[in-house]
Coordinates of C-alpha atoms in Angstrom, one line a residue:
Chain A
M82 CA 2.6 -63.1 -29.8
T83 CA 4.0 -60.2 -27.8
V84 CA 1.8 -56.5 -28.5
K85 CA 3.4 -53.1 -27.8
F86 CA 1.7 -49.9 -26.7
E87 CA 3.4 -46.2 -26.6
K88 CA 2.6 -44.4 -23.3
R89 CA 4.1 -40.8 -22.4
V90 CA 5.3 -40.1 -18.8
H91 CA 3.5 -37.6 -16.8
F92 CA 4.3 -35.7 -14.5
Y93 CA 2.1 -36.3 -11.9
E94 CA 3.6 -39.8 -12.3
T95 CA 6.9 -38.4 -10.6
D96 CA 7.0 -39.1 -7.2
E97 CA 10.0 -36.5 -5.1
M98 CA 12.6 -38.8 -5.8
G99 CA 12.5 -37.1 -8.7
V100 CA 11.5 -40.2 -11.0
V101 CA 8.4 -42.1 -11.8
H102 CA 6.8 -43.6 -8.8
H103 CA 7.8 -47.2 -9.2
S104 CA 3.8 -48.3 -8.4
N105 CA 3.0 -46.7 -11.3
Y106 CA 5.1 -49.7 -13.2
I107 CA 1.7 -52.0 -12.1
R108 CA -0.1 -49.7 -13.4
W109 CA 0.8 -50.0 -16.5
F110 CA 1.1 -53.7 -17.4
E111 CA -2.4 -53.5 -16.4
I112 CA -2.3 -51.1 -20.0
G113 CA 0.0 -53.8 -21.1
R114 CA -2.1 -57.1 -20.9
V115 CA -5.5 -54.9 -21.5
E116 CA -3.9 -54.0 -25.5
F117 CA -2.6 -57.8 -25.4
L118 CA -6.3 -58.4 -25.3
R119 CA -7.6 -55.7 -27.4
A120 CA -4.9 -57.1 -30.3
V121 CA -6.9 -60.7 -30.0
G122 CA -10.2 -59.0 -30.1
I123 CA -11.1 -58.9 -26.7
T124 CA -12.0 -55.9 -24.7
L125 CA -12.9 -56.0 -21.0
K126 CA -15.8 -54.1 -21.6
D127 CA -17.9 -56.5 -23.2
L128 CA -16.1 -59.3 -20.6
M129 CA -17.3 -57.3 -18.1
A130 CA -20.9 -56.6 -19.2
D131 CA -20.9 -60.7 -19.9
G132 CA -20.2 -60.5 -15.8
I133 CA -16.7 -62.2 -16.2
L134 CA -14.3 -60.0 -13.9
F135 CA -10.0 -61.0 -14.1
P136 CA -8.6 -60.1 -10.8
L137 CA -5.1 -59.8 -10.6
T138 CA -3.7 -62.7 -8.3
E139 CA 0.2 -62.2 -8.6
V140 CA 2.7 -59.6 -9.9
N141 CA 5.7 -58.9 -10.3
A142 CA 8.5 -56.0 -11.0
K143 CA 12.1 -55.6 -11.2
F144 CA 12.6 -51.7 -11.7
L145 CA 16.1 -51.6 -13.6
N146 CA 16.3 -48.0 -14.6
P147 CA 14.4 -44.7 -13.4
S148 CA 12.3 -43.2 -16.2
D149 CA 11.3 -39.5 -16.2
F150 CA 8.4 -37.5 -17.0
D151 CA 8.0 -36.6 -20.0
D152 CA 10.0 -39.6 -21.5
V153 CA 7.9 -42.2 -24.3
L154 CA 7.8 -45.8 -23.2
E155 CA 6.9 -48.5 -25.0
I156 CA 5.4 -51.7 -22.9
K157 CA 5.7 -54.8 -24.9
T158 CA 3.4 -57.7 -23.4
T159 CA 3.5 -61.1 -24.6
A160 CA 1.6 -64.2 -23.3
T161 CA 3.1 -66.9 -21.2
E162 CA -0.6 -68.9 -20.0
L163 CA -3.6 -68.3 -21.3
T164 CA -5.7 -71.2 -20.5
K165 CA -10.2 -70.9 -19.6
V166 CA -9.1 -69.6 -16.0
K167 CA -6.1 -67.7 -16.0
M168 CA -3.8 -65.6 -18.1
A169 CA -0.1 -64.6 -17.5
F170 CA 1.6 -62.5 -19.2
D171 CA 5.0 -61.0 -19.6
Y172 CA 6.4 -57.3 -19.2
E173 CA 9.1 -55.4 -20.6
I174 CA 9.1 -51.6 -20.1
S175 CA 12.1 -49.4 -22.1
R176 CA 12.4 -45.9 -23.0
K177 CA 12.2 -44.9 -27.1
S178 CA 14.7 -42.3 -27.2
D179 CA 17.7 -45.1 -26.3
G180 CA 15.8 -47.9 -26.0
K181 CA 17.1 -48.4 -22.2
I182 CA 15.3 -51.9 -20.6
L183 CA 13.4 -50.1 -16.9
V184 CA 11.2 -52.5 -15.8
T185 CA 10.4 -56.5 -16.4
G186 CA 7.9 -58.3 -15.2
H187 CA 5.1 -60.9 -14.9
S188 CA 1.7 -61.0 -14.0
Q189 CA -1.3 -63.4 -13.2
N190 CA -4.9 -62.5 -13.8
V191 CA -7.6 -65.4 -13.3
F192 CA -11.2 -65.3 -14.1
T193 CA -14.0 -64.4 -12.2
N194 CA -18.2 -64.7 -12.0
A195 CA -18.6 -61.1 -10.9
D196 CA -21.6 -62.2 -9.2
T197 CA -20.5 -64.6 -7.4
G198 CA -17.0 -63.9 -7.0
K199 CA -16.0 -67.4 -7.8
I200 CA -13.1 -68.6 -10.2
S201 CA -15.0 -69.2 -13.7
R202 CA -14.1 -70.8 -17.3
L203 CA -13.9 -67.8 -19.6
P204 CA -16.7 -68.6 -22.9
D205 CA -15.8 -70.1 -25.5
K206 CA -17.0 -66.8 -27.5
Y207 CA -13.7 -65.4 -25.7
Y208 CA -11.8 -68.3 -25.5
S209 CA -11.2 -69.0 -29.3
K210 CA -9.6 -65.6 -29.7
L211 CA -7.2 -66.6 -27.1
E212 CA -6.6 -69.8 -28.9
S213 CA -5.0 -67.9 -32.0
A214 CA -3.0 -65.8 -29.7
K215 CA -1.7 -69.2 -27.8
K216 CA -0.5 -70.7 -31.4
N217 CA 1.4 -67.8 -31.6
L218 CA 3.1 -68.2 -28.6
Q219 CA 4.4 -71.9 -29.7
E220 CA 5.8 -70.3 -32.4
Chain B
M193 CA -21.7 -29.1 11.8
T194 CA -18.1 -29.8 10.8
V195 CA -15.9 -32.7 11.0
K196 CA -12.2 -33.2 11.1
F197 CA -10.3 -36.5 10.0
E198 CA -6.3 -36.4 10.5
K199 CA -4.7 -38.3 7.2
R200 CA -0.7 -38.4 7.3
V201 CA 0.8 -37.9 3.5
H202 CA 2.3 -40.6 1.9
F203 CA 5.6 -40.3 -0.1
Y204 CA 3.6 -41.7 -3.2
E205 CA 1.8 -38.6 -2.9
T206 CA 4.7 -36.3 -3.7
D207 CA 6.0 -35.7 -7.1
E208 CA 8.6 -34.3 -8.9
M209 CA 7.8 -31.1 -7.1
G210 CA 8.7 -31.9 -4.3
V211 CA 5.7 -31.6 -3.0
V212 CA 2.5 -33.0 -2.6
H213 CA 0.7 -33.3 -5.6
H214 CA -2.0 -31.1 -6.4
S215 CA -4.4 -33.8 -6.8
N216 CA -4.5 -35.4 -3.8
Y217 CA -6.1 -32.6 -2.1
I218 CA -8.9 -33.2 -4.4
R219 CA -9.1 -36.8 -3.3
W220 CA -8.9 -35.9 0.3
F221 CA -11.9 -33.9 0.4
E222 CA -13.8 -37.1 -0.7
I223 CA -12.3 -38.4 2.3
G224 CA -13.8 -35.3 4.0
R225 CA -17.2 -35.6 3.3
V226 CA -17.1 -39.6 3.4
E227 CA -16.0 -39.0 7.2
F228 CA -18.8 -36.3 7.3
L229 CA -22.0 -38.1 6.1
R230 CA -20.2 -41.8 8.1
A231 CA -20.2 -38.1 11.8
V232 CA -24.0 -38.2 10.7
G233 CA -25.0 -42.0 10.3
I234 CA -24.4 -42.6 6.6
T235 CA -22.1 -44.6 5.1
L236 CA -21.5 -44.7 1.2
K237 CA -21.4 -48.7 0.8
D238 CA -24.8 -48.4 2.8
L239 CA -25.4 -45.9 -0.1
M240 CA -23.9 -48.2 -2.9
A241 CA -26.4 -50.8 -1.7
D242 CA -29.3 -49.2 -2.3
G243 CA -28.4 -48.1 -5.5
I244 CA -27.7 -44.4 -5.3
L245 CA -24.8 -42.7 -6.6
F246 CA -23.6 -39.1 -5.7
P247 CA -20.5 -38.1 -8.5
L248 CA -19.1 -34.8 -8.2
T249 CA -21.0 -32.1 -10.2
E250 CA -17.9 -29.4 -8.6
V251 CA -15.2 -28.8 -7.0
N252 CA -12.8 -26.2 -6.7
A253 CA -9.5 -25.4 -4.6
K254 CA -6.9 -22.9 -3.8
F255 CA -3.5 -24.0 -3.1
L256 CA -2.1 -22.0 -0.5
N257 CA 0.3 -23.9 1.1
P258 CA 2.7 -26.9 -0.1
S259 CA 2.6 -30.1 1.9
D260 CA 5.2 -33.1 1.9
F261 CA 5.4 -36.7 2.7
D262 CA 5.6 -37.3 6.4
D263 CA 2.9 -34.0 7.2
V264 CA 0.1 -34.9 9.3
L265 CA -2.8 -33.0 7.6
E266 CA -6.6 -32.1 9.1
I267 CA -9.3 -32.6 7.2
K268 CA -11.9 -30.5 7.7
T269 CA -15.0 -30.8 6.0
T270 CA -18.3 -28.2 6.8
A271 CA -21.5 -28.9 4.7
T272 CA -22.6 -25.8 3.3
E273 CA -26.4 -27.6 1.9
L274 CA -27.8 -30.4 1.9
T275 CA -30.7 -31.3 0.3
K276 CA -32.6 -34.5 -0.8
V277 CA -31.1 -34.1 -4.1
K278 CA -27.7 -33.1 -3.6
M279 CA -25.0 -31.9 -1.1
A280 CA -21.9 -29.2 -0.6
F281 CA -19.3 -28.6 0.9
D282 CA -16.4 -26.6 2.6
Y283 CA -12.8 -28.1 3.1
E284 CA -10.2 -26.6 4.5
I285 CA -7.1 -29.0 4.7
S286 CA -4.1 -27.6 7.3
R287 CA -0.6 -29.0 9.1
K288 CA -1.1 -29.7 12.3
S289 CA 2.6 -29.5 13.0
D290 CA 2.3 -25.7 12.7
G291 CA -1.3 -25.4 11.7
K292 CA -1.1 -23.6 8.3
I293 CA -4.0 -23.7 6.2
L294 CA -3.0 -25.8 3.2
V295 CA -5.9 -25.8 0.6
T296 CA -9.3 -24.6 1.2
G297 CA -12.2 -26.3 -1.2
H298 CA -16.0 -27.0 -2.4
S299 CA -18.0 -29.3 -3.9
Q300 CA -20.9 -30.2 -5.4
N301 CA -22.5 -33.4 -5.6
V302 CA -25.6 -35.0 -6.7
F303 CA -27.6 -38.2 -5.9
T304 CA -27.9 -40.6 -8.9
N305 CA -29.9 -43.4 -9.1
A306 CA -27.4 -46.2 -9.8
D307 CA -29.5 -48.0 -13.0
T308 CA -30.7 -44.8 -14.4
G309 CA -27.3 -42.6 -14.2
K310 CA -30.6 -39.6 -13.6
I311 CA -30.6 -37.9 -10.1
S312 CA -33.0 -39.3 -7.8
R313 CA -34.2 -37.7 -4.5
L314 CA -32.5 -39.4 -1.1
P315 CA -34.6 -41.2 0.3
D316 CA -36.4 -40.7 3.8
K317 CA -34.1 -43.0 5.8
Y318 CA -31.2 -41.4 5.2
Y319 CA -32.5 -37.2 4.5
S320 CA -33.6 -37.8 8.0
K321 CA -29.5 -38.1 9.2
L322 CA -29.2 -35.6 7.5
E323 CA -31.5 -32.8 9.0
S324 CA -29.5 -33.2 12.2
A325 CA -26.5 -32.0 10.3
K326 CA -28.8 -29.5 8.8
K327 CA -29.6 -27.8 12.8
N328 CA -26.7 -27.7 13.0
L329 CA -25.7 -25.8 10.4
Q330 CA -27.8 -23.4 11.2
E331 CA -26.3 -22.7 14.4
Chain C
M28 CA -4.1 -20.3 -28.8
T29 CA -5.6 -23.7 -28.2
V30 CA -3.9 -27.1 -27.9
K31 CA -5.0 -30.8 -27.8
F32 CA -4.0 -33.9 -26.4
E33 CA -5.7 -37.1 -27.0
K34 CA -5.7 -39.4 -24.3
R35 CA -7.1 -43.2 -23.7
V36 CA -8.7 -44.0 -20.5
H37 CA -7.2 -46.6 -18.2
F38 CA -8.8 -49.2 -16.3
Y39 CA -7.0 -48.1 -12.9
E40 CA -8.9 -44.3 -13.7
T41 CA -12.4 -45.9 -12.6
D42 CA -13.7 -46.1 -9.8
E43 CA -16.6 -47.8 -7.8
M44 CA -19.0 -45.9 -9.1
G45 CA -18.5 -47.9 -12.3
V46 CA -16.9 -44.4 -14.3
V47 CA -13.8 -42.2 -14.5
H48 CA -12.5 -41.4 -10.7
H49 CA -12.8 -37.4 -11.2
S50 CA -9.5 -36.7 -9.4
N51 CA -8.0 -37.7 -12.7
Y52 CA -9.4 -35.0 -15.0
I53 CA -7.8 -32.9 -12.8
R54 CA -4.5 -34.9 -13.1
W55 CA -5.5 -34.7 -17.0
F56 CA -5.8 -30.4 -16.8
E57 CA -2.2 -31.2 -16.1
I58 CA -1.7 -32.9 -19.4
G59 CA -3.0 -29.5 -20.8
R60 CA -1.2 -27.4 -19.7
V61 CA 2.0 -29.4 -20.5
E62 CA 1.3 -29.7 -23.7
F63 CA -0.2 -26.2 -24.4
L64 CA 3.6 -25.2 -23.2
R65 CA 5.4 -27.8 -25.5
A66 CA 3.5 -26.2 -28.6
V67 CA 4.7 -22.9 -27.6
G68 CA 8.2 -24.2 -27.3
I69 CA 8.5 -24.6 -23.8
T70 CA 8.7 -27.8 -21.9
L71 CA 8.7 -28.8 -17.7
K72 CA 11.5 -30.4 -17.7
D73 CA 14.1 -27.2 -19.3
L74 CA 12.4 -24.8 -16.6
M75 CA 13.2 -26.7 -13.4
A76 CA 16.4 -27.5 -14.8
D77 CA 16.8 -23.8 -14.6
G78 CA 15.2 -23.9 -11.1
I79 CA 12.0 -22.3 -11.7
L80 CA 8.6 -23.9 -10.5
F81 CA 4.7 -23.9 -11.5
P82 CA 3.0 -24.7 -8.5
L83 CA -0.4 -24.8 -8.9
T84 CA -2.1 -22.0 -6.7
E85 CA -6.7 -22.7 -7.9
V86 CA -8.3 -25.4 -9.9
N87 CA -11.6 -25.3 -10.6
A88 CA -14.0 -28.3 -13.1
K89 CA -17.3 -28.6 -13.4
F90 CA -18.0 -32.7 -14.6
L91 CA -20.5 -32.3 -16.6
N92 CA -20.6 -36.0 -18.5
P93 CA -19.2 -39.7 -16.8
S94 CA -16.9 -40.9 -18.7
D95 CA -15.2 -44.9 -19.0
F96 CA -12.2 -46.8 -19.3
D97 CA -11.0 -47.1 -23.2
D98 CA -13.0 -43.8 -24.2
V99 CA -10.5 -42.1 -26.3
L100 CA -10.2 -38.0 -24.7
E101 CA -9.7 -34.8 -25.9
I102 CA -8.0 -32.5 -23.7
K103 CA -8.7 -29.1 -25.4
T104 CA -6.2 -25.9 -23.2
T105 CA -6.6 -22.3 -23.5
A106 CA -4.6 -19.9 -22.2
T107 CA -6.1 -17.4 -20.5
E108 CA -3.6 -15.6 -18.8
L109 CA 0.3 -15.7 -19.5
T110 CA 2.9 -13.1 -17.7
K111 CA 5.9 -13.3 -16.5
V112 CA 4.1 -14.5 -12.8
K113 CA 1.7 -16.5 -13.6
M114 CA -0.3 -18.4 -16.1
A115 CA -3.9 -19.1 -16.2
F116 CA -5.9 -21.9 -18.4
D117 CA -9.2 -23.2 -19.9
Y118 CA -9.7 -26.2 -20.1
E119 CA -12.5 -28.7 -22.1
I120 CA -12.1 -32.6 -22.1
S121 CA -14.8 -34.2 -24.7
R122 CA -14.8 -37.7 -25.7
K123 CA -13.9 -38.1 -29.1
S124 CA -16.0 -41.0 -30.1
D125 CA -20.0 -38.6 -29.8
G126 CA -18.2 -35.7 -28.6
K127 CA -19.7 -34.9 -25.8
I128 CA -18.3 -32.5 -23.5
L129 CA -17.3 -34.1 -20.0
V130 CA -15.4 -31.7 -17.5
T131 CA -14.9 -28.6 -18.4
G132 CA -12.4 -26.4 -15.9
H133 CA -9.1 -22.8 -15.1
S134 CA -6.7 -23.1 -13.7
Q135 CA -4.0 -21.1 -12.1
N136 CA -0.3 -21.5 -12.0
V137 CA 2.5 -18.9 -10.6
F138 CA 6.2 -19.8 -11.2
T139 CA 8.4 -19.7 -8.4
N140 CA 12.0 -19.7 -7.3
A141 CA 12.7 -24.0 -6.9
D142 CA 15.7 -22.4 -3.8
T143 CA 13.4 -19.8 -2.2
G144 CA 9.6 -20.9 -3.1
K145 CA 9.2 -17.4 -3.8
I146 CA 7.7 -16.2 -6.4
S147 CA 9.9 -15.4 -9.5
R148 CA 10.0 -13.9 -12.8
L149 CA 9.7 -15.7 -15.7
P150 CA 13.5 -15.1 -17.6
D151 CA 12.7 -13.6 -21.2
K152 CA 13.6 -17.1 -22.6
Y153 CA 10.9 -18.6 -22.1
Y154 CA 8.4 -15.3 -21.7
S155 CA 9.5 -14.7 -25.2
K156 CA 7.9 -17.6 -26.4
L157 CA 4.7 -17.3 -24.1
E158 CA 4.2 -13.7 -26.5
S159 CA 3.7 -15.8 -29.6
A160 CA 0.7 -17.6 -27.9
K161 CA -0.3 -14.3 -26.1
K162 CA -0.7 -12.3 -29.6
N163 CA -2.9 -15.7 -30.1
L164 CA -4.6 -15.1 -27.3
Q165 CA -5.9 -11.5 -29.0
E166 CA -7.4 -12.6 -31.9
Chain D
M147 CA 10.9 -57.3 14.2
T148 CA 7.8 -56.6 12.5
V149 CA 6.1 -52.9 12.7
K150 CA 2.1 -52.7 11.9
F151 CA 0.4 -50.0 10.3
E152 CA -3.4 -49.3 10.2
K153 CA -4.6 -47.8 7.3
R154 CA -8.5 -47.0 6.2
V155 CA -9.8 -48.0 2.5
H156 CA -10.4 -44.2 1.2
F157 CA -13.2 -44.5 -1.9
Y158 CA -10.3 -43.6 -4.6
E159 CA -8.5 -46.1 -3.8
T160 CA -11.3 -48.9 -5.7
D161 CA -12.1 -49.7 -9.5
E162 CA -14.7 -50.8 -11.8
M163 CA -14.4 -54.1 -10.7
G164 CA -15.9 -52.9 -7.0
V165 CA -13.1 -53.6 -4.9
V166 CA -9.4 -51.9 -4.4
H167 CA -7.6 -51.6 -7.2
H168 CA -4.0 -53.9 -7.1
S169 CA -1.8 -50.9 -7.3
N170 CA -2.4 -49.2 -4.0
Y171 CA -1.1 -52.8 -2.0
I172 CA 2.3 -52.0 -4.1
R173 CA 2.1 -48.2 -2.7
W174 CA 0.8 -49.6 0.7
F175 CA 4.0 -51.9 0.7
E176 CA 5.8 -48.6 0.6
I177 CA 3.8 -46.4 3.7
G178 CA 4.9 -49.9 5.3
R179 CA 8.4 -49.7 5.0
V180 CA 8.7 -46.2 5.8
E181 CA 6.6 -47.1 9.1
F182 CA 9.4 -49.5 9.7
L183 CA 12.6 -47.3 9.2
R184 CA 10.6 -45.0 11.2
A185 CA 10.4 -47.3 14.1
V186 CA 13.8 -48.0 14.1
G187 CA 14.7 -43.7 14.1
I188 CA 14.9 -43.7 10.6
T189 CA 12.9 -41.2 8.4
L190 CA 12.9 -40.7 5.0
K191 CA 13.2 -37.1 5.2
D192 CA 16.3 -37.5 7.2
L193 CA 17.8 -39.9 4.5
M194 CA 16.6 -37.9 2.1
A195 CA 18.0 -34.2 3.1
D196 CA 21.5 -36.2 3.4
G197 CA 21.3 -37.2 -0.2
I198 CA 20.6 -40.9 0.1
L199 CA 17.8 -41.9 -2.4
F200 CA 16.0 -45.5 -1.8
P201 CA 14.7 -47.0 -5.5
L202 CA 13.0 -50.1 -5.0
T203 CA 14.9 -53.3 -7.1
E204 CA 12.4 -55.2 -7.1
V205 CA 8.8 -56.4 -6.1
N206 CA 6.4 -59.1 -5.5
A207 CA 2.9 -59.7 -4.4
K208 CA 0.4 -62.1 -4.5
F209 CA -3.6 -61.1 -4.0
L210 CA -5.3 -63.7 -2.3
N211 CA -8.6 -61.6 -1.3
P212 CA -9.9 -58.5 -2.1
S213 CA -10.7 -55.5 -0.1
D214 CA -13.0 -52.4 -0.4
F215 CA -13.2 -48.6 0.8
D216 CA -13.9 -48.2 3.9
D217 CA -12.5 -51.7 5.6
V218 CA -9.3 -50.9 7.9
L219 CA -6.7 -52.5 6.7
E220 CA -3.4 -53.6 9.5
I221 CA 0.0 -53.5 6.8
K222 CA 2.7 -55.8 8.6
T223 CA 6.0 -55.2 7.3
T224 CA 8.7 -57.5 8.2
A225 CA 13.2 -57.0 7.2
T226 CA 14.4 -60.1 5.8
E227 CA 17.8 -58.2 5.0
L228 CA 19.3 -54.8 6.4
T229 CA 22.9 -54.1 4.9
K230 CA 24.6 -50.8 4.3
V231 CA 23.6 -51.6 0.7
K232 CA 19.9 -52.6 0.9
M233 CA 17.1 -53.6 2.2
A234 CA 14.5 -55.9 2.3
F235 CA 10.8 -57.4 3.3
D236 CA 7.9 -59.3 3.9
Y237 CA 4.6 -58.1 4.1
E238 CA 0.8 -58.7 4.9
I239 CA -2.0 -56.9 4.5
S240 CA -4.7 -57.8 6.4
R241 CA -8.4 -56.7 7.1
K242 CA -9.0 -55.9 11.1
S243 CA -12.4 -57.0 10.9
D244 CA -12.0 -60.4 10.2
G245 CA -8.4 -61.1 10.2
K246 CA -8.5 -62.3 6.7
I247 CA -4.9 -61.9 5.4
L248 CA -5.8 -60.2 1.9
V249 CA -2.2 -59.5 -0.1
T250 CA 1.5 -60.7 1.1
G251 CA 4.3 -59.3 -0.6
H252 CA 8.4 -59.1 -1.0
S253 CA 10.4 -55.8 -1.5
Q254 CA 14.4 -54.7 -2.2
N255 CA 15.5 -51.5 -2.2
V256 CA 19.2 -49.8 -2.7
F257 CA 20.5 -47.2 -1.5
T258 CA 21.9 -44.9 -4.2
N259 CA 23.6 -41.5 -3.9
A260 CA 20.9 -38.4 -4.9
D261 CA 23.6 -36.8 -7.1
T262 CA 25.2 -39.3 -8.9
G263 CA 22.4 -42.4 -9.0
K264 CA 24.7 -44.8 -7.7
I265 CA 24.5 -47.2 -5.2
S266 CA 26.0 -45.9 -1.8
R267 CA 26.4 -47.5 1.1
L268 CA 24.6 -46.1 4.2
P269 CA 26.3 -44.0 6.5
D270 CA 26.9 -45.5 10.2
K271 CA 24.9 -43.0 12.2
Y272 CA 21.7 -44.6 9.7
Y273 CA 23.1 -48.3 9.9
S274 CA 23.4 -48.6 13.3
K275 CA 20.0 -48.0 13.7
L276 CA 19.7 -50.6 11.8
E277 CA 21.6 -53.2 13.6
S278 CA 18.9 -53.1 16.5
A279 CA 16.5 -54.3 14.1
K280 CA 18.9 -56.8 12.6
K281 CA 19.6 -58.1 16.0
N282 CA 15.2 -58.6 16.7
L283 CA 15.5 -60.9 13.1
Q284 CA 17.4 -63.2 14.6
E285 CA 15.0 -64.1 17.4

């Protein structure tokens, strides 16, 4: 299951090299996983209201081509692992106008209890929603 | 009472015009008021632990000269109003190497209750610390 | 003439007070004026390719209500002054779901020569486009 | 050869989970490599003035422990590869107060020609400075 999200690059996301600052792609990976979860019916707001946090434990990115302000990008997010304690996603960010792949990446999150900070198992009401996405993983 | 803080500009704070993006100065005003409070013995951590938030209600800035990465800046923060319900500060950001004034500004904060979101009066244990700073205002 | 732009708030735009960090609204004002110019047929890319920069000289904002991630905002940008050497805009940022006005603000930009850094007059090919917007100002 | 840099965490670098937003560590890796180069006598300003850019091609990070505003962090940067066409660095970010390691990471940069965007070999006047650092790598 892959979820797509379009994002225009803003001027404040560029740097003095005349391109998008690389740290922004790491931020946009976050948009990707938020939209992935929304697509399966889970919002971060609901998770947080239930005292569940989802800190990132690992991220990596390869920067293949630069982009610039006004570019319209497509963030493609694919789940590679969805369990009750963690999620992993692959990302591909490309430019709509020419289809060029700009950045690829991967991240891992765990679920933690907001009060204790410890890893906690995702309640069934959320996990059941992830399962539909998992089925699509195997296709 | 004026509190000074030095800050080096980092590359990720520049934009494609080849200078510091203006939104960063607004962020650095925040450093200024945090350091002002620290100088009078109040930390934001303590305030937040006591359920007190301090949202900004107003900010303005004049951008007089640009700065660039690697510049070492001085943020000068002066309280102009310190009451139990609000604080106001003037800022002046200059470059250490040539003393040039880059940005001047002003902001207002209120104190609010973290649970209700409503404006709340600052407890005496904090306000007494602001009073020493207030005395210096009148000098 | 007023130009509208919709923007969803992302998680990375929040802060530890549990709301959008105020500096982001200053960044979104920039989106507003970029989209205003695009609406009259001027892109920043074209300006920069012609060696014209547009540094901000002044900004102010009033923060009336907080917003949170996942909120969909509307940035309304109205030109208040458009000459060959400067532009001024009013901004109003509201939340789509309840129409609440979150932030209002104002900014001034000048046009400068990218090489000299000095204020320069906007070439007619751009200024003629601003004039149509100016006519609408007077309505 | 390892270069250390101290950085206080600012409030605007936190997010709604009540900790530093992970994208900031990626930004602070940049501080690390800038300070590494400064320690061997190379500034980014000089490189850029000579038309040399240094885009990131790859970054990865493991997030081991969270940090919060007001924490004073130490960014330790170690070069793992320094050639005429690329640089690679390891990073370790820890908190000064308790020595806890928060984030580890690695990045690769290439040198490119600012005009053509193509990979270019670092001129000897810079490379000779990297060589002293390289000798220390082998120790």
